[in-house]
PDB file of C-alpha atoms in Angstrom:
ATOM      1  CA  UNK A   1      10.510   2.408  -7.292  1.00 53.00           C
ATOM      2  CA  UNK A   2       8.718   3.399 -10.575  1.00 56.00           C
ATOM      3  CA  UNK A   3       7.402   0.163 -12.263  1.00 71.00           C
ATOM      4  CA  UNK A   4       8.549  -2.786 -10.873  1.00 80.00           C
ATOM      5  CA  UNK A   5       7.152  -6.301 -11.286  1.00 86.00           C
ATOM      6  CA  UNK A   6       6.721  -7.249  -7.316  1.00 90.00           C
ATOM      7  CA  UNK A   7       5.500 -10.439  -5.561  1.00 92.00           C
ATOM      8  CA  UNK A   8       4.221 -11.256  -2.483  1.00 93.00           C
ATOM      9  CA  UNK A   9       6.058 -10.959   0.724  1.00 95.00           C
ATOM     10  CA  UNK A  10       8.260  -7.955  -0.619  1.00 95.00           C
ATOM     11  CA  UNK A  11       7.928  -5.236   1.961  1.00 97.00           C
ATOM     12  CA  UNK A  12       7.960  -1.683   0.877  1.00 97.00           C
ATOM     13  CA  UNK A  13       8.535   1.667   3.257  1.00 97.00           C
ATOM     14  CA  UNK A  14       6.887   5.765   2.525  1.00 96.00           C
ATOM     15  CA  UNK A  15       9.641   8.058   1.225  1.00 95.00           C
ATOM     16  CA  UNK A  16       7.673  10.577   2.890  1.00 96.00           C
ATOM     17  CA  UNK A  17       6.216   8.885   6.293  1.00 95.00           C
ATOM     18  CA  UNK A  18       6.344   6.077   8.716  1.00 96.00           C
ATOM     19  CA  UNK A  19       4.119   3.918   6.685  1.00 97.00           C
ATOM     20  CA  UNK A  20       5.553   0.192   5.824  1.00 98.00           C
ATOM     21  CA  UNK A  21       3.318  -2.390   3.751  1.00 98.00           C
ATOM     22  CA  UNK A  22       3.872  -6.255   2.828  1.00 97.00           C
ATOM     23  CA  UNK A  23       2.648  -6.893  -0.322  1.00 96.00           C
ATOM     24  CA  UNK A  24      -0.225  -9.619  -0.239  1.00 97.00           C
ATOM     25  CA  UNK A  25      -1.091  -9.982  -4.036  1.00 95.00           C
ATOM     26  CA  UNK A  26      -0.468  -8.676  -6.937  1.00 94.00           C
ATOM     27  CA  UNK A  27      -0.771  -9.442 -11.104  1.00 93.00           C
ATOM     28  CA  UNK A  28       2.677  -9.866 -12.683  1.00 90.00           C
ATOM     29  CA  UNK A  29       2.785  -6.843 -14.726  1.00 92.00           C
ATOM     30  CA  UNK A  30       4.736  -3.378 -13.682  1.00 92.00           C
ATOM     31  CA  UNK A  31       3.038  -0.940 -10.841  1.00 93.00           C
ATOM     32  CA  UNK A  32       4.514   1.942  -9.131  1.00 94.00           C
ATOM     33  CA  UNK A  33       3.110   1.446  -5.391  1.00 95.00           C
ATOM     34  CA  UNK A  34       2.823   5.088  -3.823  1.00 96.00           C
ATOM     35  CA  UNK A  35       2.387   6.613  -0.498  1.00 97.00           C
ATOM     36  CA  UNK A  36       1.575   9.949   0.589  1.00 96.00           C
ATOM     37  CA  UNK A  37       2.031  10.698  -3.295  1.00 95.00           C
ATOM     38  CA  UNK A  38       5.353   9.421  -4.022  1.00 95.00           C
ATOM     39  CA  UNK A  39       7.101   6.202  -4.747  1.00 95.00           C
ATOM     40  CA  UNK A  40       7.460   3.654  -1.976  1.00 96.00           C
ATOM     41  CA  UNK A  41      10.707   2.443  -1.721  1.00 95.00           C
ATOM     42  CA  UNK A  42      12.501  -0.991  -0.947  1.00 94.00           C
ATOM     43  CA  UNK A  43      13.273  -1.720   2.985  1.00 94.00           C
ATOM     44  CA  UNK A  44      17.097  -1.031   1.556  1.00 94.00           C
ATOM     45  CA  UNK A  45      16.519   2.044   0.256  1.00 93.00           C
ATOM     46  CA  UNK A  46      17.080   5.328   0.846  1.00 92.00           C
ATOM     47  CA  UNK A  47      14.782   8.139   1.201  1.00 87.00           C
ATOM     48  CA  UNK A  48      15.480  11.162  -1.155  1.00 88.00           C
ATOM     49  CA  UNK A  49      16.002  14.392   0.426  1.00 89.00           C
ATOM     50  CA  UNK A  50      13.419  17.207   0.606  1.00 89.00           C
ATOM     51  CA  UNK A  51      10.089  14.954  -0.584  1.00 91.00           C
ATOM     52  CA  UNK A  52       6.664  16.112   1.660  1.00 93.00           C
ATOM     53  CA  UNK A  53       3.214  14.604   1.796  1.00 94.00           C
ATOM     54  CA  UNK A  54       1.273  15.135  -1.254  1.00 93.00           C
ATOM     55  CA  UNK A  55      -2.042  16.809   0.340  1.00 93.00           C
ATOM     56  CA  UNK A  56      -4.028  14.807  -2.411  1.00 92.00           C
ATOM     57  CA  UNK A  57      -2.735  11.540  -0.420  1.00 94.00           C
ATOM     58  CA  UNK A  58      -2.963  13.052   3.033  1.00 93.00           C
ATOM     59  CA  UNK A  59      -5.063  10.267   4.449  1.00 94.00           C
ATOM     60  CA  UNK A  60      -3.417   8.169   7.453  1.00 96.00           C
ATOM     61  CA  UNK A  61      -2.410   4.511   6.975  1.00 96.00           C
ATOM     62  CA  UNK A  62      -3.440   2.708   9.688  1.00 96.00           C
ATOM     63  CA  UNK A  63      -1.857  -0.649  11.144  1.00 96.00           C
ATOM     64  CA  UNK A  64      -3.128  -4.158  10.515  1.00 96.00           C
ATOM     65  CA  UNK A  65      -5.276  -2.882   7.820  1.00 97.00           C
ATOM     66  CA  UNK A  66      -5.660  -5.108   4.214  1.00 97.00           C
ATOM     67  CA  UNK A  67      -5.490  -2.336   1.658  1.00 97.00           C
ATOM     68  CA  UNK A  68      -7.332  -3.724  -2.066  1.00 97.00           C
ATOM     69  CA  UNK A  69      -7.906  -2.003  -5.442  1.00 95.00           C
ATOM     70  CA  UNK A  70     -11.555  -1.536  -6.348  1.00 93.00           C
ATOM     71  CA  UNK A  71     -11.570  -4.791  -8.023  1.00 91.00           C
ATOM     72  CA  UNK A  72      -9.695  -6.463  -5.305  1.00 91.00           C
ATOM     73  CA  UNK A  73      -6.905  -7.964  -7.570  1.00 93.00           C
ATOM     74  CA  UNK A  74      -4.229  -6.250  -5.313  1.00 96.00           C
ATOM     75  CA  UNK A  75      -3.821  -7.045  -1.702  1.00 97.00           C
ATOM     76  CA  UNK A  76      -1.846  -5.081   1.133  1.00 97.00           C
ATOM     77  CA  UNK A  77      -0.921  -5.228   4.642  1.00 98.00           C
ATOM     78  CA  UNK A  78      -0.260  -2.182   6.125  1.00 98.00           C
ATOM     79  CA  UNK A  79       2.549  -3.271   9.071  1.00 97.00           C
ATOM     80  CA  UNK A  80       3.318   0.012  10.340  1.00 97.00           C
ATOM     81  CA  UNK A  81       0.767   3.366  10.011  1.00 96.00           C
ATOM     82  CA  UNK A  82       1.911   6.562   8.677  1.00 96.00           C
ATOM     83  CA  UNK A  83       0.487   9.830   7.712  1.00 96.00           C
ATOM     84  CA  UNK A  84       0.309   8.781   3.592  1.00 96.00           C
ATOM     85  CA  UNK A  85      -2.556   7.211   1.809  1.00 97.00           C
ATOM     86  CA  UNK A  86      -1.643   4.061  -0.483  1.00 97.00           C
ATOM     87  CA  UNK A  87      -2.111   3.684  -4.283  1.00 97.00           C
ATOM     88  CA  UNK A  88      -0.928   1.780  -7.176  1.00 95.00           C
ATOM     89  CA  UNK A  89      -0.215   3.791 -10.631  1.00 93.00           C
ATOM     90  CA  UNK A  90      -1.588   6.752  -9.043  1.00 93.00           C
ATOM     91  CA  UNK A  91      -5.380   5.650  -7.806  1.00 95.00           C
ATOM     92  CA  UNK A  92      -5.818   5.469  -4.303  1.00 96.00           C
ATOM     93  CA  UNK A  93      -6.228   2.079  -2.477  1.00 97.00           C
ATOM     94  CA  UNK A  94      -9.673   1.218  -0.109  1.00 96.00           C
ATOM     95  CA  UNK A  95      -9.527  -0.676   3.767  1.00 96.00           C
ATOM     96  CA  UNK A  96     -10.828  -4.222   2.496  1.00 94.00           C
ATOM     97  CA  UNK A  97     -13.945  -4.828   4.384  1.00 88.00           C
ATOM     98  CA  UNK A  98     -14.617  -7.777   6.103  1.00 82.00           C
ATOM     99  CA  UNK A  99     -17.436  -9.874   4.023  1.00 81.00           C
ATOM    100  CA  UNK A 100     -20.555 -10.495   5.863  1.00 80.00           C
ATOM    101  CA  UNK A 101     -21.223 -13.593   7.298  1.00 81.00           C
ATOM    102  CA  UNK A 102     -24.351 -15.806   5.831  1.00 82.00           C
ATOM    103  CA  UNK A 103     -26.920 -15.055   8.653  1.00 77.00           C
ATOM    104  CA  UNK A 104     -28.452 -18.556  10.415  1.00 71.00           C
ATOM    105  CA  UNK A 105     -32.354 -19.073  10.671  1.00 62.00           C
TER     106      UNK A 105
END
């Protein structure tokens, strides 16, 4: 799935784990979305034979987790964990962290 203009609510699987997103938000321009070093691929698609885990993106996915780029223009949700990290045009995404709450006096 190399450079494709998505929108939110497509859902995207690893070619190389068990890892499944739903994309959250995203800009209207072309990304490649990547797991575990390779192009994720459409619920309908097929994985291509003989791919492994990209040791680079070796990180684990993990389940219920927002996933954001560093200026938190692209949203995730990680439905199902794998072994893969995520990233968009090759740069790996973060866990969003919760904000902190305004503390009451």
């Amino acid at each position: 799935m190399a450079g494709v203009v998505l929108k939110a609510g497509t859902r995207l699987k690893s070619a190389v784990c068990d890892t499944q997103i739903m994309v959250l938000r995203v800009p209207s321009v072309a990304l490649e979305i990547g797991c575990g070093g390779h192009p994720m691929l459409t619920m309908q698609e097929t994985a291509p034979t003989g791919l492994a885990l990209d040791e680079a993106f070796a990180e684990p996915s993990l389940t219920g987790k927002r996933y954001v780029d560093a200026g938190e223009t692209m949203e995730f949700l990680c439905t199902k964990g794998g072994a893969g990290a995520l990233s968009v045009d090759g740069v790996r995404l973060a866990v969003k962290q919760a904000k902190a709450l305004p503390s009451s006096d």
